[in-house]
Every structure is written in structure tokens, then in C-alpha cells.
Coordinates of C-alpha atoms (C1' of nucleotides) in Angstrom, one line a residue:
Chain A
M82 CA -26.4 -11.7 32.5
R83 CA -24.0 -9.5 30.7
A84 CA -21.2 -10.6 28.5
N85 CA -17.7 -9.5 29.5
K86 CA -16.8 -6.8 26.9
A87 CA -13.2 -6.7 25.9
N88 CA -12.0 -4.0 23.5
L89 CA -9.7 -4.9 20.6
E90 CA -7.2 -2.1 20.1
I91 CA -6.6 -1.1 16.6
N92 CA -2.8 -0.8 17.0
L93 CA -2.6 -4.3 18.5
L94 CA -4.5 -5.6 15.5
R95 CA -2.3 -3.8 13.1
T96 CA 0.8 -5.3 14.8
F97 CA -0.8 -8.7 14.7
V98 CA -1.7 -8.4 11.0
T99 CA 1.7 -7.0 10.0
G100 CA 3.4 -9.9 11.8
V101 CA 1.3 -12.5 10.2
Q102 CA 1.7 -10.9 6.7
L103 CA 5.5 -10.6 7.1
G104 CA 5.8 -14.0 8.6
S105 CA 8.0 -12.6 11.4
F106 CA 7.5 -10.4 14.3
S107 CA 11.0 -9.1 14.2
Q108 CA 10.3 -7.8 10.7
A109 CA 7.0 -6.5 11.8
A110 CA 8.9 -4.6 14.6
Q111 CA 11.2 -3.0 12.0
Q112 CA 8.3 -2.0 9.8
I113 CA 6.2 -0.6 12.7
G114 CA 9.1 1.1 14.3
R115 CA 9.2 -0.7 17.6
T116 CA 11.5 -3.3 19.1
Q117 CA 10.9 -7.0 18.8
S118 CA 10.1 -7.3 22.5
A119 CA 7.5 -4.5 22.3
I120 CA 5.8 -6.4 19.4
S121 CA 5.9 -9.6 21.5
L122 CA 4.2 -7.8 24.4
Q123 CA 1.6 -6.4 22.1
I124 CA 0.7 -9.9 20.8
K125 CA 0.6 -11.1 24.4
R126 CA -1.8 -8.3 25.3
L127 CA -4.0 -9.2 22.4
E128 CA -4.1 -12.8 23.6
Q129 CA -5.0 -11.6 27.1
I130 CA -7.8 -9.4 25.6
T131 CA -9.2 -12.2 23.5
G132 CA -8.6 -14.9 26.0
V133 CA -7.3 -17.3 23.4
R134 CA -4.0 -18.4 22.1
L135 CA -3.5 -16.7 18.7
L136 CA -0.1 -18.1 17.7
E137 CA 1.7 -21.4 18.0
K138 CA 5.4 -22.1 17.8
Q139 CA 6.7 -23.7 14.7
G140 CA 10.5 -24.0 14.7
R141 CA 12.0 -20.7 15.4
G142 CA 8.9 -18.9 14.2
L143 CA 5.3 -18.6 15.0
I144 CA 2.2 -19.7 13.0
L145 CA -1.4 -18.8 13.4
S146 CA -3.5 -21.0 15.6
P147 CA -7.1 -21.8 14.4
T148 CA -8.4 -19.1 16.6
G149 CA -5.6 -16.8 15.3
E150 CA -6.8 -17.5 11.8
T151 CA -10.3 -16.3 12.8
L152 CA -9.0 -13.2 14.4
Y153 CA -6.7 -12.5 11.4
R154 CA -9.7 -12.5 9.1
Y155 CA -11.7 -10.2 11.4
A156 CA -8.7 -7.9 11.9
L157 CA -8.3 -7.3 8.2
R158 CA -11.9 -6.2 8.0
I159 CA -11.6 -4.0 11.1
L160 CA -8.4 -2.3 9.9
D161 CA -10.0 -1.8 6.5
M162 CA -13.0 -0.2 8.0
N163 CA -10.9 1.9 10.4
D164 CA -8.7 3.2 7.5
E165 CA -11.8 3.9 5.5
V166 CA -13.4 5.9 8.3
V167 CA -10.2 7.9 8.9
A168 CA -9.8 8.6 5.2
T169 CA -13.4 9.7 4.9
L170 CA -13.3 12.0 7.9
R171 CA -10.0 13.5 6.8
S172 CA -11.5 14.3 3.4
Q173 CA -14.6 16.0 4.7
D174 CA -13.1 19.3 3.9
V175 CA -12.4 18.2 0.3
A176 CA -14.9 19.8 -2.0
G177 CA -14.9 20.8 -5.5
E178 CA -14.2 19.4 -8.9
T179 CA -11.3 17.4 -10.3
R180 CA -11.0 17.0 -14.1
L181 CA -9.1 13.8 -14.9
G182 CA -7.9 12.7 -18.4
I183 CA -7.0 9.1 -18.9
P184 CA -6.0 7.0 -22.0
P185 CA -8.4 4.4 -23.3
D186 CA -6.5 1.2 -22.3
V187 CA -6.1 2.4 -18.7
A188 CA -9.7 3.5 -18.6
E189 CA -11.0 0.2 -19.7
I190 CA -9.1 -1.7 -17.0
C191 CA -9.7 0.3 -13.9
L192 CA -11.6 3.6 -14.4
P193 CA -14.9 2.3 -13.1
K194 CA -13.3 0.8 -10.0
V195 CA -11.2 3.9 -9.3
L196 CA -14.2 6.2 -9.6
M197 CA -16.4 3.9 -7.5
R198 CA -13.8 3.8 -4.7
L199 CA -13.3 7.6 -4.8
A200 CA -17.0 8.2 -4.8
H201 CA -17.2 6.1 -1.7
T202 CA -14.4 7.9 0.2
H203 CA -14.9 11.4 -1.3
P204 CA -18.7 11.7 -1.9
E205 CA -18.4 15.5 -2.0
M206 CA -15.8 15.6 -4.7
L207 CA -17.0 15.8 -8.3
V208 CA -14.8 13.9 -10.7
E209 CA -15.0 14.7 -14.4
A210 CA -13.2 11.9 -16.2
R211 CA -12.4 12.2 -19.9
V212 CA -11.0 9.3 -21.9
D213 CA -8.9 10.5 -24.8
R214 CA -5.6 10.0 -26.6
N215 CA -2.2 11.2 -25.2
R216 CA -1.8 14.3 -27.4
K217 CA -5.3 15.6 -26.7
L218 CA -5.0 15.0 -23.0
I219 CA -1.8 17.0 -22.8
E220 CA -3.3 19.8 -24.9
D221 CA -6.2 20.0 -22.6
L222 CA -3.9 20.0 -19.6
V223 CA -1.9 22.9 -20.9
A224 CA -5.1 24.7 -21.9
K225 CA -6.2 24.3 -18.2
A226 CA -9.2 22.2 -19.4
L227 CA -7.9 19.3 -17.2
D228 CA -6.3 19.2 -13.7
I229 CA -4.5 15.9 -14.2
A230 CA -3.7 13.8 -17.2
V231 CA -2.5 10.2 -17.1
V232 CA -0.5 9.7 -20.3
W233 CA 1.9 7.2 -22.0
R234 CA 5.5 8.4 -22.3
N235 CA 8.6 6.8 -23.8
E236 CA 10.8 5.3 -21.1
Q237 CA 13.5 7.9 -21.7
Q238 CA 11.1 10.8 -22.5
V239 CA 11.7 13.9 -20.4
D240 CA 8.8 16.3 -20.2
N241 CA 9.4 20.0 -20.4
D242 CA 10.4 21.4 -17.1
D243 CA 7.3 23.5 -16.9
S244 CA 6.9 24.9 -13.4
A245 CA 3.1 25.0 -13.9
L246 CA 3.0 21.2 -14.0
H247 CA 4.0 18.4 -11.7
Y248 CA 5.0 14.9 -12.9
R249 CA 4.7 11.5 -11.2
D250 CA 5.5 8.2 -12.8
I251 CA 3.0 5.4 -12.1
S252 CA 4.2 2.2 -13.8
A253 CA 6.4 1.0 -16.7
Y254 CA 5.3 -1.7 -19.2
T255 CA 7.1 -3.5 -22.0
T256 CA 5.6 -3.2 -25.4
D257 CA 4.9 -6.5 -27.3
W258 CA 3.8 -7.7 -30.7
I259 CA 0.3 -9.0 -30.1
G260 CA -1.8 -11.2 -32.4
A261 CA -4.5 -13.9 -32.3
R262 CA -4.5 -17.6 -33.2
A263 CA -6.6 -16.7 -36.2
T264 CA -3.9 -14.2 -37.5
R265 CA -2.5 -15.6 -40.7
L266 CA 1.0 -14.3 -41.4
V267 CA 1.9 -15.3 -45.0
P268 CA 5.6 -16.1 -45.4
G269 CA 7.3 -13.4 -47.5
A270 CA 4.2 -11.2 -47.6
P271 CA 4.2 -7.8 -45.8
V272 CA 3.3 -8.1 -42.1
P273 CA -0.4 -6.9 -41.7
L274 CA -0.5 -4.2 -38.9
V275 CA -3.4 -3.1 -36.9
L276 CA -2.7 0.4 -35.5
M277 CA -4.2 3.5 -34.1
G278 CA -4.3 6.4 -36.5
A279 CA -1.3 8.9 -36.2
P280 CA -0.1 10.4 -33.9
C281 CA 0.4 7.3 -31.8
M282 CA 3.4 6.2 -29.8
F283 CA 2.8 2.5 -30.3
R284 CA 2.2 3.0 -34.0
D285 CA 5.5 4.9 -34.4
R286 CA 7.3 2.2 -32.5
A287 CA 5.9 -0.7 -34.5
I288 CA 6.7 1.0 -37.9
A289 CA 10.1 2.1 -36.8
A290 CA 11.0 -1.3 -35.5
L291 CA 9.9 -3.1 -38.7
D292 CA 11.6 -0.6 -40.9
A293 CA 14.9 -0.9 -38.9
A294 CA 14.8 -4.6 -39.3
G295 CA 14.0 -4.4 -43.0
I296 CA 10.7 -6.3 -42.6
P297 CA 8.0 -5.3 -45.1
W298 CA 4.7 -4.3 -43.6
R299 CA 1.3 -3.0 -44.6
L300 CA -1.5 -1.2 -42.7
A301 CA -4.3 -3.7 -42.5
F302 CA -6.5 -1.8 -40.2
T303 CA -6.6 1.5 -38.4
S304 CA -9.0 2.8 -35.8
T305 CA -9.4 5.8 -33.5
S306 CA -10.6 3.5 -30.6
L307 CA -8.7 0.9 -28.7
T308 CA -11.8 -1.3 -28.7
G309 CA -11.6 -1.3 -32.5
I310 CA -7.9 -2.2 -32.4
W311 CA -8.4 -5.2 -30.1
A312 CA -11.5 -6.3 -32.2
A313 CA -9.4 -6.3 -35.4
V314 CA -6.5 -8.2 -33.7
E315 CA -8.9 -10.8 -32.2
A316 CA -10.4 -11.2 -35.7
G317 CA -7.0 -12.1 -37.1
I318 CA -6.8 -9.1 -39.4
G319 CA -3.2 -8.4 -38.3
I320 CA -0.8 -7.9 -35.3
T321 CA -0.4 -4.8 -33.2
A322 CA 2.1 -3.4 -30.8
R323 CA 0.7 -2.7 -27.3
T324 CA 1.4 -3.4 -23.6
A325 CA -0.2 -6.2 -21.8
L326 CA -2.5 -3.7 -20.1
G327 CA -6.1 -4.4 -21.0
R328 CA -5.2 -7.1 -23.5
P329 CA -8.2 -9.3 -24.3
R330 CA -8.1 -13.0 -23.5
G331 CA -8.2 -14.1 -27.1
V332 CA -4.9 -12.5 -28.1
H333 CA -1.3 -13.2 -27.1
P334 CA 2.3 -12.0 -27.7
V335 CA 3.8 -12.9 -31.1
Y336 CA 7.5 -13.4 -31.4
N337 CA 8.3 -14.8 -34.8
L338 CA 7.1 -14.5 -38.4
P339 CA 6.0 -17.8 -40.2
S340 CA 9.4 -17.9 -41.9
G341 CA 11.0 -18.1 -38.5
T342 CA 12.4 -14.6 -38.6
P343 CA 12.0 -13.1 -35.2
L344 CA 9.9 -9.9 -35.0
P345 CA 12.0 -7.0 -33.7
A346 CA 12.3 -7.2 -30.0
T347 CA 13.2 -3.5 -29.7
L348 CA 9.7 -2.2 -29.0
G349 CA 11.0 -1.1 -25.6
T350 CA 9.3 0.1 -22.5
V351 CA 6.6 2.7 -22.1
R352 CA 5.8 4.5 -18.9
L353 CA 2.5 5.6 -17.5
R354 CA 2.9 9.1 -16.1
A355 CA 0.6 11.4 -14.3
I356 CA 1.0 15.1 -15.2
M357 CA -0.9 17.5 -13.0
R358 CA -1.3 21.2 -12.7
S359 CA 0.7 22.7 -9.8
D360 CA -1.8 25.5 -9.1
M361 CA -4.6 23.1 -8.0
P362 CA -6.4 24.1 -4.7
S363 CA -4.8 22.2 -1.9
A364 CA -8.0 20.1 -1.3
T365 CA -8.0 19.0 -4.9
A366 CA -4.3 18.3 -4.7
R367 CA -4.8 16.0 -1.7
F368 CA -7.6 14.3 -3.5
V369 CA -5.4 13.8 -6.6
I370 CA -2.7 12.2 -4.5
E371 CA -5.3 9.6 -3.3
L372 CA -6.6 9.2 -6.8
L373 CA -3.1 8.3 -8.0
S374 CA -2.6 5.9 -5.1
V375 CA -5.9 4.1 -6.0
L376 CA -4.9 4.1 -9.6
D377 CA -1.5 2.8 -8.8
S378 CA -2.9 0.0 -6.7
Q379 CA -5.4 -1.0 -9.4
L380 CA -2.7 -1.1 -12.1
T381 CA 0.1 -2.7 -10.2
G382 CA -1.8 -4.7 -7.5
P383 CA -3.0 -8.3 -7.9
P384 CA -5.9 -8.7 -10.3
D385 CA -9.4 -8.5 -8.7
D386 CA -11.6 -11.5 -8.6
E387 CA -13.0 -11.4 -12.1
G388 CA -14.9 -14.6 -11.7
S389 CA -13.6 -17.9 -13.0
A390 CA -14.3 -17.3 -16.6
Chain B
dC279 C1' -9.2 26.0 38.3
dC280 C1' -4.5 24.6 38.9
dT281 C1' -1.0 21.6 40.5
dG282 C1' 1.5 17.7 42.1
dG283 C1' 1.8 12.9 43.3
dG284 C1' 0.6 8.1 42.5
dG285 C1' -0.9 4.5 39.5
dC286 C1' -0.8 2.4 35.2
dG287 C1' 0.4 1.3 30.6
dT288 C1' 3.9 1.1 27.1
dC289 C1' 8.3 0.8 25.4
dC290 C1' 13.3 0.2 25.6
dT291 C1' 17.7 -2.3 26.5
dG292 C1' 19.8 -6.3 27.7
dT293 C1' 19.6 -11.1 28.4
dT294 C1' 17.9 -15.8 28.2
dC295 C1' 15.8 -19.6 25.9
dT296 C1' 14.6 -22.4 21.9
dT297 C1' 15.4 -24.3 17.5
dG298 C1' 17.5 -25.3 13.0
Chain C
dC292 C1' 26.4 -20.6 15.9
dA293 C1' 22.7 -17.7 14.2
dA294 C1' 18.0 -16.2 14.3
dG295 C1' 13.8 -15.3 16.4
dA296 C1' 10.8 -15.1 20.5
dA297 C1' 10.2 -14.3 25.4
dC298 C1' 11.4 -12.4 29.9
dA299 C1' 13.2 -8.9 33.4
dG300 C1' 14.0 -4.5 35.0
dG301 C1' 13.9 0.3 34.4
dA302 C1' 12.4 4.8 32.1
dC303 C1' 8.9 7.7 30.5
dG304 C1' 4.5 9.7 29.6
dC305 C1' -0.4 10.0 30.5
dC306 C1' -4.4 10.1 33.3
dC307 C1' -6.9 10.6 37.5
dC308 C1' -7.8 12.7 41.7
dA309 C1' -7.1 15.0 46.0
dG310 C1' -5.6 19.2 48.0
dG311 C1' -4.6 24.2 47.8

DNA sequence: CCTGGGGCGTCCTGTTCTTG
DNA sequence: CAAGAACAGGACGCCCCAGG
């Protein structure tokens, strides 16, 4: 006896998933570029293929039936696999080497995940990743020792209009004062600062903000590594100025000095920008575009399941 | 091997129905 | 009354297959 084989069409599943995620098949129609009735027909067809009712009416809208829930979970996996296969096949002609430069805080958060994912979809592309500070990354990019550098920039900063380079902004982050519970700020005493050695954008901002507010400060700890900075802050040696990116669990934003004087709230915003060479081979350029998209999703998407710790 | 007709699937517009 | 889903009828494109 043979089971009756029904084929699930990818485009029907995509419509179904889009509708469920948007909570409306009218909105799904807009997003997919079809009319609402076409979407309605597609869902009907999906129900015919599966032989079960996928949606139930609730008010003016539709909600998933229990079997619809099951299909939805499978559909996500099928679409994921479909997209991965297509991406892999399309990248078959990608071959070569991409030299990526990335700052320490970004590297700590997502570099392993980004590299793992790209190794999966582009096994033939060799990625050389270098973790270094802003200035060094840009020097290497200009010297053609890197193909792409992800760097911190001031919100208003305009990079030179160099036709040999392309720019793409990834995300913007606010800069905060960050300290630990153990940090002792003595009333009236200079604020102990934990900062990277110069040149450093966050260092410049912290010092300039305190100077502008007339708040005395002292350099309590410097380091050339971000790990060292966070360790010193966690140990309560002083406070630092950074974004929330990669902030350890033991530290938190600080707003006031013990005297009640607010810390300057003018640290402003910094922007993560990708600067890439415009003379990359097209295969490398295509790879870099995907790299940025993966990076973007890691930095701006919901946090991965890091366990319940 | 090429071509044209028929069948089928999909989508569109317009309309109706349902519900808040 | 407004918003969203479903239905009806027609248009269009693709595929298959028979005939030249």
C-alpha cells in the first residue's frame, strides 16, 4: 500500500508563513506583491494539499489551527533549508579570499557565529579575520592589507570621499557611562576612569565630556584590550564610556556621581560602519554583501539563546 | 523538429459576506 | 461603517500533445 504523496509548494508555504507572521493576509499580500484574493486562494490550495484546516476564524482575522501550528513550524524549517540551498548553490562560483578587519567588541559578540555561518554557506571562500583597533584597521584598508573593515565612527563623521572605497552604515549605538556595583566613587574626588590607550574615540569622548562639565577625573586604568577594560570595570577600579555592545553582565550604566551630580549625558551616538575596497573581485564583493547582512542580523537581531544563565 | 490548439493553473478585478 | 476574508468570472501564460 502506498501513501498518497502530496507536494508542498515553497511559494505557498512562504505565503502561509508571511501571513502568520504579519497576522494578516492582506498585509502578506502587500508584502508578497499579490492581491489579497490571490493569497486567500494560495492558502486554500495549501489546505487542499495538506487535507487539513490550517486556519480558523477569529473575529475579522484568522488564527492558526492546531494543525496549522504544526505546519507553521515545519514551514519555517523547510523555507530555511530552501533558502540555504539556494544561497549555497548561488555562491558556488565564489572562490578566493576575503580579508576582514573588525573591532574587538564586535568580534567578541558575533565573530565566531558570523564566521561559522559563512563557512557553512561559502565553504570555498577563505576568510581572514583580524581583530584590531579602528585606526589600525583603516590604515590596513588603505594599504590594501584588508578588503573590508568594520569600524566605529562618530555619528556625524564623514569619511573622505575616496572613490577607491565604499561605505555602508550598519548600526548606531548610544554611548553610556558604565560601572559596576563594586565601583566606589568618592564624593569630591576625581572620577576614576578605565579607558583604552589613545587614540580611542570612546576615550576622547569621556575626557571631553568630563572636562566640559568641569568634573575632575583621573586615569585609573588603561589597557590595549577590551577584555582588560571590562575586567577593570567589573573589578570596580573605575567607570568607562562604551556602548552596550558586548557589555558583561556584571556592569551597568551609571548616571550620577555620589554627590548627586549627574554625569555628562553628552557622550552621544557612535555608528558602526563598514568600509570596503571598491576594486574587489565581483565574487568577493557578493560574498562581502552577504557577510554584512549576516553581521547586521547578528548585531541588530534578537539575542541568540545563550542559555538561561 | 516545429507549430498551434486545448487544458490547466494562477492571478486579477470587482463584489459579497462577516465581524467589531 | 470599516476592515479583512472569501467568492465569481475573466485574462493570461505555460505545458502537453497531435498533426504537418
